[in-house]
PDB file of C-alpha atoms and ligand atoms in Angstrom:
ATOM      1  CA  MET I   1       0.000   0.000   0.000  1.00 47.00           C
ATOM      2  CA  ALA I   2       1.225   3.451  -0.924  1.00 47.00           C
ATOM      3  CA  THR I   3       1.425   4.844   2.581  1.00 49.00           C
ATOM      4  CA  SER I   4       4.180   7.337   1.870  1.00 60.00           C
ATOM      5  CA  VAL I   5       1.909   9.566  -0.189  1.00 71.00           C
ATOM      6  CA  LEU I   6      -0.471   9.736   2.766  1.00 85.00           C
ATOM      7  CA  ASN I   7       2.003  12.026   4.512  1.00 89.00           C
ATOM      8  CA  ALA I   8       0.471  15.147   2.965  1.00 93.00           C
ATOM      9  CA  PRO I   9      -1.029  17.450   5.656  1.00 95.00           C
ATOM     10  CA  HIS I  10      -4.618  17.041   4.441  1.00 96.00           C
ATOM     11  CA  PHE I  11      -4.418  13.291   5.152  1.00 95.00           C
ATOM     12  CA  ILE I  12      -3.224  13.850   8.720  1.00 95.00           C
ATOM     13  CA  ASN I  13      -4.511  17.166  10.000  1.00 96.00           C
ATOM     14  CA  GLU I  14      -8.222  18.027  10.170  1.00 96.00           C
ATOM     15  CA  GLU I  15      -7.758  21.753   9.601  1.00 95.00           C
ATOM     16  CA  ALA I  16      -5.614  21.084   6.538  1.00 97.00           C
ATOM     17  CA  ALA I  17      -8.251  18.630   5.314  1.00 97.00           C
ATOM     18  CA  PHE I  18     -10.947  21.319   5.494  1.00 97.00           C
ATOM     19  CA  ALA I  19      -8.710  23.826   3.714  1.00 97.00           C
ATOM     20  CA  TYR I  20      -7.998  21.245   1.011  1.00 97.00           C
ATOM     21  CA  VAL I  21     -11.647  20.341   0.417  1.00 97.00           C
ATOM     22  CA  GLU I  22     -12.692  24.020   0.495  1.00 97.00           C
ATOM     23  CA  SER I  23     -10.080  24.911  -2.123  1.00 96.00           C
ATOM     24  CA  ARG I  24     -11.397  22.133  -4.381  1.00 95.00           C
ATOM     25  CA  LEU I  25     -15.141  22.554  -3.914  1.00 95.00           C
ATOM     26  CA  TRP I  26     -15.103  26.336  -3.547  1.00 96.00           C
ATOM     27  CA  PRO I  27     -12.424  27.431  -6.031  1.00 95.00           C
ATOM     28  CA  HIS I  28     -13.856  30.981  -6.053  1.00 95.00           C
ATOM     29  CA  GLY I  29     -14.484  31.228  -2.315  1.00 96.00           C
ATOM     30  CA  PRO I  30     -17.206  29.904  -0.001  1.00 97.00           C
ATOM     31  CA  VAL I  31     -20.744  29.373  -1.303  1.00 96.00           C
ATOM     32  CA  CYS I  32     -23.673  29.351   1.136  1.00 96.00           C
ATOM     33  CA  SER I  33     -25.329  25.917   1.055  1.00 93.00           C
ATOM     34  CA  HIS I  34     -28.673  27.425   2.073  1.00 95.00           C
ATOM     35  CA  CYS I  35     -29.181  30.324  -0.330  1.00 96.00           C
ATOM     36  CA  GLY I  36     -26.324  30.044  -2.821  1.00 94.00           C
ATOM     37  CA  ASN I  37     -24.766  33.383  -1.818  1.00 96.00           C
ATOM     38  CA  ALA I  38     -21.134  33.503  -2.954  1.00 96.00           C
ATOM     39  CA  ASP I  39     -20.358  37.151  -2.156  1.00 96.00           C
ATOM     40  CA  SER I  40     -17.249  36.989   0.005  1.00 93.00           C
ATOM     41  CA  ASN I  41     -18.212  40.281   1.695  1.00 95.00           C
ATOM     42  CA  ARG I  42     -21.448  38.706   2.876  1.00 97.00           C
ATOM     43  CA  ILE I  43     -19.882  35.510   4.249  1.00 97.00           C
ATOM     44  CA  ARG I  44     -17.633  35.253   7.260  1.00 96.00           C
ATOM     45  CA  LYS I  45     -15.603  32.347   8.520  1.00 95.00           C
ATOM     46  CA  MET I  46     -16.411  31.685  12.175  1.00 95.00           C
ATOM     47  CA  GLU I  47     -13.329  31.583  14.378  1.00 90.00           C
ATOM     48  CA  GLY I  48     -12.831  30.725  18.007  1.00 86.00           C
ATOM     49  CA  LYS I  49     -11.969  27.742  20.121  1.00 85.00           C
ATOM     50  CA  THR I  50     -15.535  26.497  20.571  1.00 86.00           C
ATOM     51  CA  THR I  51     -16.533  26.957  16.929  1.00 90.00           C
ATOM     52  CA  ARG I  52     -16.943  23.911  14.751  1.00 91.00           C
ATOM     53  CA  LEU I  53     -14.132  23.578  12.225  1.00 94.00           C
ATOM     54  CA  GLY I  54     -14.902  25.080   8.818  1.00 95.00           C
ATOM     55  CA  LEU I  55     -18.059  26.842   9.981  1.00 96.00           C
ATOM     56  CA  HIS I  56     -19.136  29.867   7.923  1.00 97.00           C
ATOM     57  CA  LYS I  57     -21.923  32.378   8.440  1.00 97.00           C
ATOM     58  CA  CYS I  58     -23.954  33.819   5.607  1.00 97.00           C
ATOM     59  CA  TYR I  59     -25.195  37.387   6.023  1.00 97.00           C
ATOM     60  CA  GLU I  60     -27.775  37.024   3.259  1.00 96.00           C
ATOM     61  CA  CYS I  61     -29.827  34.287   4.890  1.00 97.00           C
ATOM     62  CA  LYS I  62     -28.274  34.263   8.382  1.00 97.00           C
ATOM     63  CA  GLY I  63     -27.555  30.567   7.923  1.00 96.00           C
ATOM     64  CA  GLN I  64     -24.435  28.695   8.988  1.00 96.00           C
ATOM     65  CA  PHE I  65     -22.698  26.091   6.872  1.00 96.00           C
ATOM     66  CA  THR I  66     -19.500  24.142   6.227  1.00 96.00           C
ATOM     67  CA  VAL I  67     -18.121  22.724   2.998  1.00 96.00           C
ATOM     68  CA  LYS I  68     -19.479  19.319   4.040  1.00 95.00           C
ATOM     69  CA  GLN I  69     -23.090  20.392   3.550  1.00 93.00           C
ATOM     70  CA  GLY I  70     -24.790  18.874   0.514  1.00 90.00           C
ATOM     71  CA  THR I  71     -21.967  16.371  -0.021  1.00 93.00           C
ATOM     72  CA  ILE I  72     -21.340  12.719   0.860  1.00 92.00           C
ATOM     73  CA  PHE I  73     -19.472  13.999   3.959  1.00 93.00           C
ATOM     74  CA  GLU I  74     -22.598  15.531   5.447  1.00 90.00           C
ATOM     75  CA  SER I  75     -23.921  13.807   8.581  1.00 80.00           C
ATOM     76  CA  SER I  76     -20.767  11.725   8.871  1.00 87.00           C
ATOM     77  CA  HIS I  77     -18.846  11.734  12.132  1.00 87.00           C
ATOM     78  CA  LEU I  78     -15.700  10.501  10.486  1.00 91.00           C
ATOM     79  CA  PRO I  79     -13.005  13.199  10.370  1.00 94.00           C
ATOM     80  CA  LEU I  80     -12.528  14.686   6.926  1.00 96.00           C
ATOM     81  CA  HIS I  81      -8.821  13.788   6.749  1.00 96.00           C
ATOM     82  CA  LEU I  82      -9.758  10.104   7.084  1.00 94.00           C
ATOM     83  CA  TRP I  83     -12.330  10.455   4.300  1.00 95.00           C
ATOM     84  CA  LEU I  84      -9.568  11.881   2.122  1.00 96.00           C
ATOM     85  CA  GLN I  85      -7.314   8.931   2.948  1.00 94.00           C
ATOM     86  CA  VAL I  86      -9.963   6.431   1.929  1.00 95.00           C
ATOM     87  CA  ILE I  87     -10.779   8.329  -1.282  1.00 96.00           C
ATOM     88  CA  HIS I  88      -7.097   8.357  -2.133  1.00 95.00           C
ATOM     89  CA  LEU I  89      -6.668   4.629  -1.507  1.00 93.00           C
ATOM     90  CA  MET I  90      -9.767   3.711  -3.504  1.00 94.00           C
ATOM     91  CA  CYS I  91      -8.546   5.862  -6.382  1.00 95.00           C
ATOM     92  CA  ALA I  92      -4.989   4.523  -6.259  1.00 93.00           C
ATOM     93  CA  SER I  93      -5.607   0.769  -6.003  1.00 90.00           C
ATOM     94  CA  LYS I  94      -6.291  -0.652  -9.419  1.00 86.00           C
ATOM     95  CA  LYS I  95      -8.488  -3.497  -8.238  1.00 85.00           C
ATOM     96  CA  GLY I  96     -10.141  -1.650  -5.378  1.00 88.00           C
ATOM     97  CA  ILE I  97      -9.732  -1.968  -1.634  1.00 90.00           C
ATOM     98  CA  SER I  98     -11.698  -4.233   0.687  1.00 87.00           C
ATOM     99  CA  THR I  99     -14.084  -3.091   3.382  1.00 88.00           C
ATOM    100  CA  ASN I 100     -12.008  -5.166   5.815  1.00 89.00           C
ATOM    101  CA  GLN I 101      -8.891  -3.246   4.975  1.00 90.00           C
ATOM    102  CA  ILE I 102     -10.664   0.107   5.467  1.00 92.00           C
ATOM    103  CA  GLN I 103     -12.132  -1.154   8.727  1.00 92.00           C
ATOM    104  CA  ARG I 104      -8.683  -2.109  10.030  1.00 93.00           C
ATOM    105  CA  MET I 105      -7.090   1.084   8.799  1.00 89.00           C
ATOM    106  CA  LEU I 106      -9.636   3.374  10.466  1.00 89.00           C
ATOM    107  CA  SER I 107     -10.402   1.077  13.427  1.00 90.00           C
ATOM    108  CA  CYS I 108     -14.088   1.630  12.740  1.00 89.00           C
ATOM    109  CA  SER I 109     -17.019  -0.776  12.502  1.00 90.00           C
ATOM    110  CA  MET I 110     -17.594  -2.853   9.369  1.00 89.00           C
ATOM    111  CA  LYS I 111     -20.868  -1.002   8.872  1.00 88.00           C
ATOM    112  CA  THR I 112     -19.087   2.353   8.883  1.00 89.00           C
ATOM    113  CA  ALA I 113     -16.423   1.092   6.484  1.00 90.00           C
ATOM    114  CA  TRP I 114     -19.058  -0.332   4.170  1.00 89.00           C
ATOM    115  CA  PHE I 115     -21.134   2.845   4.196  1.00 89.00           C
ATOM    116  CA  LEU I 116     -18.070   4.994   3.645  1.00 91.00           C
ATOM    117  CA  THR I 117     -16.879   3.077   0.599  1.00 92.00           C
ATOM    118  CA  HIS I 118     -20.341   3.042  -0.952  1.00 91.00           C
ATOM    119  CA  ARG I 119     -20.610   6.797  -0.566  1.00 93.00           C
ATOM    120  CA  ILE I 120     -17.260   7.200  -2.280  1.00 95.00           C
ATOM    121  CA  ARG I 121     -18.490   4.947  -5.103  1.00 94.00           C
ATOM    122  CA  GLU I 122     -21.438   7.330  -5.467  1.00 92.00           C
ATOM    123  CA  ALA I 123     -18.961  10.202  -5.784  1.00 94.00           C
ATOM    124  CA  MET I 124     -17.173   8.235  -8.519  1.00 94.00           C
ATOM    125  CA  ARG I 125     -20.404   7.735 -10.452  1.00 90.00           C
ATOM    126  CA  SER I 126     -20.147   9.749 -13.609  1.00 80.00           C
ATOM    127  CA  GLY I 127     -22.837  12.263 -14.399  1.00 75.00           C
ATOM    128  CA  ASP I 128     -21.745  12.224 -18.025  1.00 78.00           C
ATOM    129  CA  PHE I 129     -24.296  10.552 -20.272  1.00 82.00           C
ATOM    130  CA  SER I 130     -23.161  12.109 -23.534  1.00 92.00           C
ATOM    131  CA  PRO I 131     -22.656   9.448 -26.212  1.00 96.00           C
ATOM    132  CA  MET I 132     -19.194   7.899 -26.623  1.00 96.00           C
ATOM    133  CA  GLY I 133     -17.208   7.314 -29.785  1.00 97.00           C
ATOM    134  CA  GLY I 134     -17.652   9.266 -33.003  1.00 96.00           C
ATOM    135  CA  ALA I 135     -16.051   9.334 -36.452  1.00 95.00           C
ATOM    136  CA  ASP I 136     -12.599   7.662 -36.364  1.00 92.00           C
ATOM    137  CA  ASN I 137     -13.376   6.215 -32.942  1.00 97.00           C
ATOM    138  CA  THR I 138     -13.926   2.614 -31.975  1.00 98.00           C
ATOM    139  CA  VAL I 139     -16.268   1.431 -29.254  1.00 98.00           C
ATOM    140  CA  GLU I 140     -15.988  -2.179 -28.102  1.00 98.00           C
ATOM    141  CA  ILE I 141     -19.123  -3.759 -26.660  1.00 98.00           C
ATOM    142  CA  ASP I 142     -19.288  -6.929 -24.592  1.00 97.00           C
ATOM    143  CA  GLU I 143     -21.112  -8.591 -21.727  1.00 95.00           C
ATOM    144  CA  THR I 144     -19.982 -10.595 -18.766  1.00 95.00           C
ATOM    145  CA  TYR I 145     -21.657 -12.482 -15.924  1.00 92.00           C
ATOM    146  CA  ILE I 146     -20.830 -12.122 -12.281  1.00 89.00           C
ATOM    147  CA  GLY I 147     -22.040 -13.114  -8.820  1.00 80.00           C
ATOM    148  CA  ARG I 148     -25.416 -14.609  -8.205  1.00 73.00           C
ATOM    149  CA  LYS I 149     -28.880 -13.156  -8.658  1.00 74.00           C
ATOM    150  CA  ASP I 150     -31.111 -13.212  -5.587  1.00 72.00           C
ATOM    151  CA  GLY I 151     -33.373 -16.246  -5.497  1.00 72.00           C
ATOM    152  CA  PHE I 152     -31.681 -18.122  -8.340  1.00 72.00           C
ATOM    153  CA  GLU I 153     -30.262 -21.584  -7.917  1.00 72.00           C
ATOM    154  CA  ILE I 154     -26.682 -22.124  -9.056  1.00 72.00           C
ATOM    155  CA  LYS I 155     -26.741 -24.154 -12.263  1.00 69.00           C
ATOM    156  CA  ARG I 156     -24.555 -24.658 -15.264  1.00 71.00           C
ATOM    157  CA  GLY I 157     -24.384 -21.662 -17.554  1.00 73.00           C
ATOM    158  CA  SER I 158     -24.975 -18.081 -16.533  1.00 73.00           C
ATOM    159  CA  GLY I 159     -28.736 -17.942 -15.836  1.00 73.00           C
ATOM    160  CA  HIS I 160     -28.198 -17.435 -12.104  1.00 79.00           C
ATOM    161  CA  LYS I 161     -25.610 -14.708 -12.512  1.00 86.00           C
ATOM    162  CA  ASN I 162     -25.890 -10.952 -12.950  1.00 90.00           C
ATOM    163  CA  ALA I 163     -25.368  -9.763 -16.500  1.00 94.00           C
ATOM    164  CA  VAL I 164     -23.181  -6.733 -17.107  1.00 96.00           C
ATOM    165  CA  LEU I 165     -22.803  -4.777 -20.345  1.00 98.00           C
ATOM    166  CA  THR I 166     -19.711  -2.644 -20.896  1.00 98.00           C
ATOM    167  CA  LEU I 167     -18.911  -0.132 -23.619  1.00 98.00           C
ATOM    168  CA  VAL I 168     -15.268   0.887 -23.926  1.00 98.00           C
ATOM    169  CA  GLU I 169     -13.987   3.526 -26.288  1.00 98.00           C
ATOM    170  CA  ARG I 170     -10.452   2.660 -27.435  1.00 97.00           C
ATOM    171  CA  GLY I 171      -8.179   5.266 -25.913  1.00 96.00           C
ATOM    172  CA  GLY I 172     -11.089   6.592 -23.856  1.00 96.00           C
ATOM    173  CA  GLU I 173     -13.630   5.830 -21.187  1.00 96.00           C
ATOM    174  CA  ALA I 174     -15.573   2.762 -20.041  1.00 97.00           C
ATOM    175  CA  ARG I 175     -19.265   2.667 -19.201  1.00 97.00           C
ATOM    176  CA  SER I 176     -20.893  -0.363 -17.573  1.00 97.00           C
ATOM    177  CA  PHE I 177     -24.493  -1.351 -16.933  1.00 96.00           C
ATOM    178  CA  HIS I 178     -26.066  -3.976 -14.721  1.00 95.00           C
ATOM    179  CA  LEU I 179     -28.600  -5.622 -17.054  1.00 95.00           C
ATOM    180  CA  GLU I 180     -31.968  -7.046 -16.223  1.00 90.00           C
ATOM    181  CA  SER I 181     -31.142  -9.709 -18.818  1.00 89.00           C
ATOM    182  CA  ALA I 182     -28.594  -9.972 -21.610  1.00 91.00           C
ATOM    183  CA  THR I 183     -31.144  -9.847 -24.399  1.00 92.00           C
ATOM    184  CA  LYS I 184     -31.272  -7.735 -27.528  1.00 93.00           C
ATOM    185  CA  ASP I 185     -34.312  -5.824 -26.238  1.00 94.00           C
ATOM    186  CA  VAL I 186     -32.421  -4.730 -23.141  1.00 95.00           C
ATOM    187  CA  ILE I 187     -29.005  -4.153 -24.721  1.00 96.00           C
ATOM    188  CA  MET I 188     -29.851  -2.285 -27.921  1.00 95.00           C
ATOM    189  CA  PRO I 189     -31.525   0.775 -26.327  1.00 95.00           C
ATOM    190  CA  ILE I 190     -28.460   1.181 -24.069  1.00 96.00           C
ATOM    191  CA  VAL I 191     -26.065   0.935 -27.015  1.00 97.00           C
ATOM    192  CA  ARG I 192     -28.124   3.416 -29.069  1.00 96.00           C
ATOM    193  CA  ALA I 193     -28.288   5.922 -26.215  1.00 96.00           C
ATOM    194  CA  ASN I 194     -24.581   5.731 -25.378  1.00 97.00           C
ATOM    195  CA  VAL I 195     -22.708   5.347 -28.661  1.00 98.00           C
ATOM    196  CA  LYS I 196     -22.523   7.863 -31.513  1.00 98.00           C
ATOM    197  CA  ARG I 197     -23.766   6.586 -34.873  1.00 97.00           C
ATOM    198  CA  GLU I 198     -20.503   7.583 -36.580  1.00 97.00           C
ATOM    199  CA  SER I 199     -18.548   5.089 -34.443  1.00 98.00           C
ATOM    200  CA  PHE I 200     -16.900   1.845 -35.479  1.00 98.00           C
ATOM    201  CA  VAL I 201     -18.414  -0.721 -33.114  1.00 98.00           C
ATOM    202  CA  MET I 202     -16.820  -4.090 -32.363  1.00 97.00           C
ATOM    203  CA  THR I 203     -18.423  -7.066 -30.663  1.00 97.00           C
ATOM    204  CA  ASP I 204     -18.324 -10.832 -30.532  1.00 94.00           C
ATOM    205  CA  GLU I 205     -20.407 -12.873 -32.940  1.00 91.00           C
ATOM    206  CA  ALA I 206     -23.524 -13.078 -30.726  1.00 90.00           C
ATOM    207  CA  ASN I 207     -26.854 -12.810 -32.493  1.00 89.00           C
ATOM    208  CA  ARG I 208     -27.972  -9.840 -30.460  1.00 90.00           C
ATOM    209  CA  TYR I 209     -25.320  -7.740 -32.187  1.00 92.00           C
ATOM    210  CA  SER I 210     -25.943  -8.997 -35.728  1.00 90.00           C
ATOM    211  CA  LYS I 211     -27.801  -5.876 -36.887  1.00 92.00           C
ATOM    212  CA  LEU I 212     -25.424  -3.269 -35.438  1.00 93.00           C
ATOM    213  CA  GLY I 213     -23.994  -2.624 -38.903  1.00 93.00           C
ATOM    214  CA  ASN I 214     -27.306  -1.064 -39.916  1.00 95.00           C
ATOM    215  CA  GLU I 215     -27.138   1.499 -37.158  1.00 96.00           C
ATOM    216  CA  PHE I 216     -23.459   2.394 -36.879  1.00 97.00           C
ATOM    217  CA  ALA I 217     -20.834   3.518 -39.361  1.00 97.00           C
ATOM    218  CA  ASN I 218     -19.067   0.142 -39.165  1.00 96.00           C
ATOM    219  CA  HIS I 219     -19.468  -3.083 -37.270  1.00 96.00           C
ATOM    220  CA  GLY I 220     -16.766  -5.699 -36.911  1.00 96.00           C
ATOM    221  CA  SER I 221     -17.168  -8.938 -34.991  1.00 95.00           C
ATOM    222  CA  VAL I 222     -14.937 -11.770 -33.897  1.00 94.00           C
ATOM    223  CA  ASP I 223     -16.128 -15.334 -33.577  1.00 91.00           C
ATOM    224  CA  HIS I 224     -14.838 -16.554 -30.245  1.00 85.00           C
ATOM    225  CA  SER I 225     -16.533 -19.936 -30.684  1.00 85.00           C
ATOM    226  CA  ARG I 226     -14.157 -20.524 -33.593  1.00 86.00           C
ATOM    227  CA  LYS I 227     -11.239 -19.321 -31.525  1.00 86.00           C
ATOM    228  CA  GLU I 228     -11.012 -16.170 -33.570  1.00 86.00           C
ATOM    229  CA  TYR I 229      -9.751 -13.355 -31.377  1.00 88.00           C
ATOM    230  CA  GLY I 230      -8.932 -10.648 -33.816  1.00 94.00           C
ATOM    231  CA  TYR I 231      -7.972  -9.849 -37.374  1.00 94.00           C
ATOM    232  CA  TYR I 232      -6.945  -6.958 -39.565  1.00 95.00           C
ATOM    233  CA  ASP I 233      -9.724  -5.809 -41.848  1.00 94.00           C
ATOM    234  CA  ARG I 234      -8.259  -4.578 -45.151  1.00 95.00           C
ATOM    235  CA  GLU I 235     -11.370  -2.790 -46.304  1.00 93.00           C
ATOM    236  CA  THR I 236     -11.577  -0.494 -43.293  1.00 92.00           C
ATOM    237  CA  GLY I 237      -7.951  -0.714 -42.144  1.00 94.00           C
ATOM    238  CA  ALA I 238      -9.153  -1.611 -38.661  1.00 95.00           C
ATOM    239  CA  ASN I 239      -8.021  -4.207 -36.167  1.00 96.00           C
ATOM    240  CA  ILE I 240     -11.194  -6.064 -35.323  1.00 96.00           C
ATOM    241  CA  ASN I 241     -11.170  -7.418 -31.771  1.00 96.00           C
ATOM    242  CA  THR I 242     -12.685  -6.904 -28.339  1.00 96.00           C
ATOM    243  CA  ASN I 243      -9.395  -7.054 -26.430  1.00 96.00           C
ATOM    244  CA  THR I 244      -9.894  -3.672 -24.748  1.00 97.00           C
ATOM    245  CA  VAL I 245     -13.231  -4.490 -23.161  1.00 97.00           C
ATOM    246  CA  GLU I 246     -11.940  -7.951 -22.214  1.00 96.00           C
ATOM    247  CA  GLY I 247      -8.981  -6.282 -20.522  1.00 96.00           C
ATOM    248  CA  TYR I 248     -11.428  -4.139 -18.586  1.00 97.00           C
ATOM    249  CA  TYR I 249     -13.335  -7.255 -17.467  1.00 96.00           C
ATOM    250  CA  SER I 250     -10.170  -8.999 -16.343  1.00 95.00           C
ATOM    251  CA  ILE I 251      -9.384  -6.115 -13.943  1.00 94.00           C
ATOM    252  CA  PHE I 252     -13.026  -5.948 -12.854  1.00 94.00           C
ATOM    253  CA  LYS I 253     -13.253  -9.683 -12.156  1.00 92.00           C
ATOM    254  CA  ARG I 254      -9.948  -9.919 -10.333  1.00 90.00           C
ATOM    255  CA  GLY I 255     -11.120  -7.001  -8.210  1.00 89.00           C
ATOM    256  CA  MET I 256     -14.561  -8.424  -7.537  1.00 88.00           C
ATOM    257  CA  ILE I 257     -13.297 -11.907  -6.710  1.00 82.00           C
ATOM    258  CA  GLY I 258     -10.316 -10.871  -4.648  1.00 71.00           C
ATOM    259  CA  VAL I 259     -11.666  -7.794  -2.929  1.00 71.00           C
ATOM    260  CA  TYR I 260     -15.444  -7.680  -3.020  1.00 70.00           C
ATOM    261  CA  GLN I 261     -16.460 -11.266  -2.397  1.00 65.00           C
ATOM    262  CA  HIS I 262     -19.964 -10.597  -1.209  1.00 65.00           C
ATOM    263  CA  CYS I 263     -21.516  -8.018  -3.455  1.00 70.00           C
ATOM    264  CA  GLY I 264     -25.317  -7.968  -3.315  1.00 76.00           C
ATOM    265  CA  GLU I 265     -26.855  -7.447  -6.739  1.00 83.00           C
ATOM    266  CA  GLN I 266     -28.508  -4.237  -5.567  1.00 84.00           C
ATOM    267  CA  HIS I 267     -25.027  -2.731  -5.103  1.00 88.00           C
ATOM    268  CA  LEU I 268     -23.437  -4.019  -8.296  1.00 91.00           C
ATOM    269  CA  HIS I 269     -24.031  -0.748 -10.175  1.00 92.00           C
ATOM    270  CA  ARG I 270     -21.902   1.089  -7.620  1.00 92.00           C
ATOM    271  CA  TYR I 271     -18.978  -1.315  -7.940  1.00 93.00           C
ATOM    272  CA  LEU I 272     -19.256  -0.919 -11.707  1.00 95.00           C
ATOM    273  CA  ALA I 273     -19.154   2.857 -11.245  1.00 95.00           C
ATOM    274  CA  GLU I 274     -15.944   2.454  -9.238  1.00 96.00           C
ATOM    275  CA  PHE I 275     -14.198   0.329 -11.886  1.00 96.00           C
ATOM    276  CA  ASP I 276     -15.492   2.554 -14.713  1.00 97.00           C
ATOM    277  CA  PHE I 277     -14.187   5.592 -12.854  1.00 96.00           C
ATOM    278  CA  ARG I 278     -10.664   4.261 -12.410  1.00 96.00           C
ATOM    279  CA  TYR I 279     -10.561   2.994 -15.989  1.00 96.00           C
ATOM    280  CA  SER I 280     -11.858   6.258 -17.460  1.00 96.00           C
ATOM    281  CA  ASN I 281      -9.329   8.212 -15.400  1.00 96.00           C
ATOM    282  CA  ARG I 282      -6.362   5.885 -15.853  1.00 95.00           C
ATOM    283  CA  ALA I 283      -2.671   6.671 -15.975  1.00 94.00           C
ATOM    284  CA  LYS I 284      -2.533   5.988 -19.718  1.00 94.00           C
ATOM    285  CA  LEU I 285      -4.846   8.959 -20.218  1.00 94.00           C
ATOM    286  CA  GLY I 286      -2.494  11.137 -18.190  1.00 95.00           C
ATOM    287  CA  VAL I 287      -4.333  10.934 -14.864  1.00 95.00           C
ATOM    288  CA  ASN I 288      -2.140  10.191 -11.834  1.00 94.00           C
ATOM    289  CA  ASP I 289      -3.327   8.963  -8.421  1.00 92.00           C
ATOM    290  CA  ALA I 290      -3.590  12.464  -6.961  1.00 91.00           C
ATOM    291  CA  ASN I 291      -5.507  13.820 -10.001  1.00 93.00           C
ATOM    292  CA  ARG I 292      -7.845  10.857  -9.799  1.00 95.00           C
ATOM    293  CA  ALA I 293      -8.588  11.494  -6.119  1.00 94.00           C
ATOM    294  CA  ASP I 294      -9.253  15.149  -6.967  1.00 94.00           C
ATOM    295  CA  ILE I 295     -11.687  14.175  -9.712  1.00 94.00           C
ATOM    296  CA  ALA I 296     -13.496  11.847  -7.281  1.00 94.00           C
ATOM    297  CA  LEU I 297     -13.625  14.684  -4.775  1.00 94.00           C
ATOM    298  CA  GLN I 298     -15.449  16.850  -7.322  1.00 92.00           C
ATOM    299  CA  GLY I 299     -18.133  14.142  -7.408  1.00 92.00           C
ATOM    300  CA  VAL I 300     -19.002  14.370  -3.699  1.00 91.00           C
ATOM    301  CA  LYS I 301     -21.462  17.195  -4.290  1.00 86.00           C
ATOM    302  CA  GLY I 302     -25.152  16.373  -4.470  1.00 73.00           C
ATOM    303  CA  LYS I 303     -24.540  12.695  -3.783  1.00 66.00           C
ATOM    304  CA  ARG I 304     -25.758  12.360  -0.245  1.00 56.00           C
ATOM    305  CA  LEU I 305     -26.592   8.766   0.453  1.00 54.00           C
ATOM    306  CA  THR I 306     -28.364   7.720   3.594  1.00 52.00           C
ATOM    307  CA  TYR I 307     -27.992   4.289   5.100  1.00 49.00           C
ATOM    308  CA  GLU I 308     -31.580   3.524   4.063  1.00 48.00           C
ATOM    309  CA  THR I 309     -31.066   4.374   0.396  1.00 51.00           C
ATOM    310  CA  ALA I 310     -27.755   2.535   0.392  1.00 49.00           C
ATOM    311  CA  THR I 311     -29.344  -0.688   1.567  1.00 48.00           C
ATOM    312  CA  SER I 312     -32.551  -0.438  -0.458  1.00 41.00           C
ATOM    313  CA  LEU I 313     -31.074   0.651  -3.781  1.00 35.00           C
TER     314      LEU I 313
HETATM  315 ZN1   ZN G   1     -27.098  32.031   2.731  1.00 89.53          ZN
END
């Protein structure tokens, strides 16, 4: 574990942690969480020994607030510098980090560790739904099966498992979906909504993808059942394969098996958000561990998650 980088003041000192989060979430100065006032002459930072850290007073609405309001940190008793440590570790470990490890690191309860990591996954959830790909871009599409659906007996095949669809743009981001079922009727609307028509799409030979060529600029497929894993297409000058999305799944599966053994299906979408986030903000795209943690931190706003919604979602 990369403990040396956790020496920065905002990982150790609570005041530094507040200053750090304020500088990221309020780049132009404090913003009142009650009325939206951002006039620095009408906001004062409360000082004094008995004052809560980071407390500000708004002279427009007379309200008091801290940078934690309206974020995943709100209503949490965990010190902010520990939140920042966990965010950093989740952003820096390629396959994720177990609830057990967080629990040991913070000496907190398993419930706290679990809740904490799920809130950070919410922060990692992308709000970007603009279509991927485009002219000269390739989007690989594939499905995988993981875990066990509630109430299904374990049998041969994948009927009892959760189906996941992933779209990966070569040289770009990944977007994954927990599917109700891996059928054409479920998959096609997702593909249409998330991939630009001008894209070159690549899939395996499955029937559900057979008509993609009618809807996208190009469609190439590889026949895995014939042990065909890729080829160079002379006509389009493209390398037809689904190696990128399979690479994504190999990281995802190693992470889910090794780190997240007991993932309920109602939480699968959040684990997918976590793996999508790290993939879409990977080192190859010029994002280092610290940048990645900063990007996750930007996602904490408007993502409050109560224990009730976390368990029922
Ligand atoms: Zn106000």
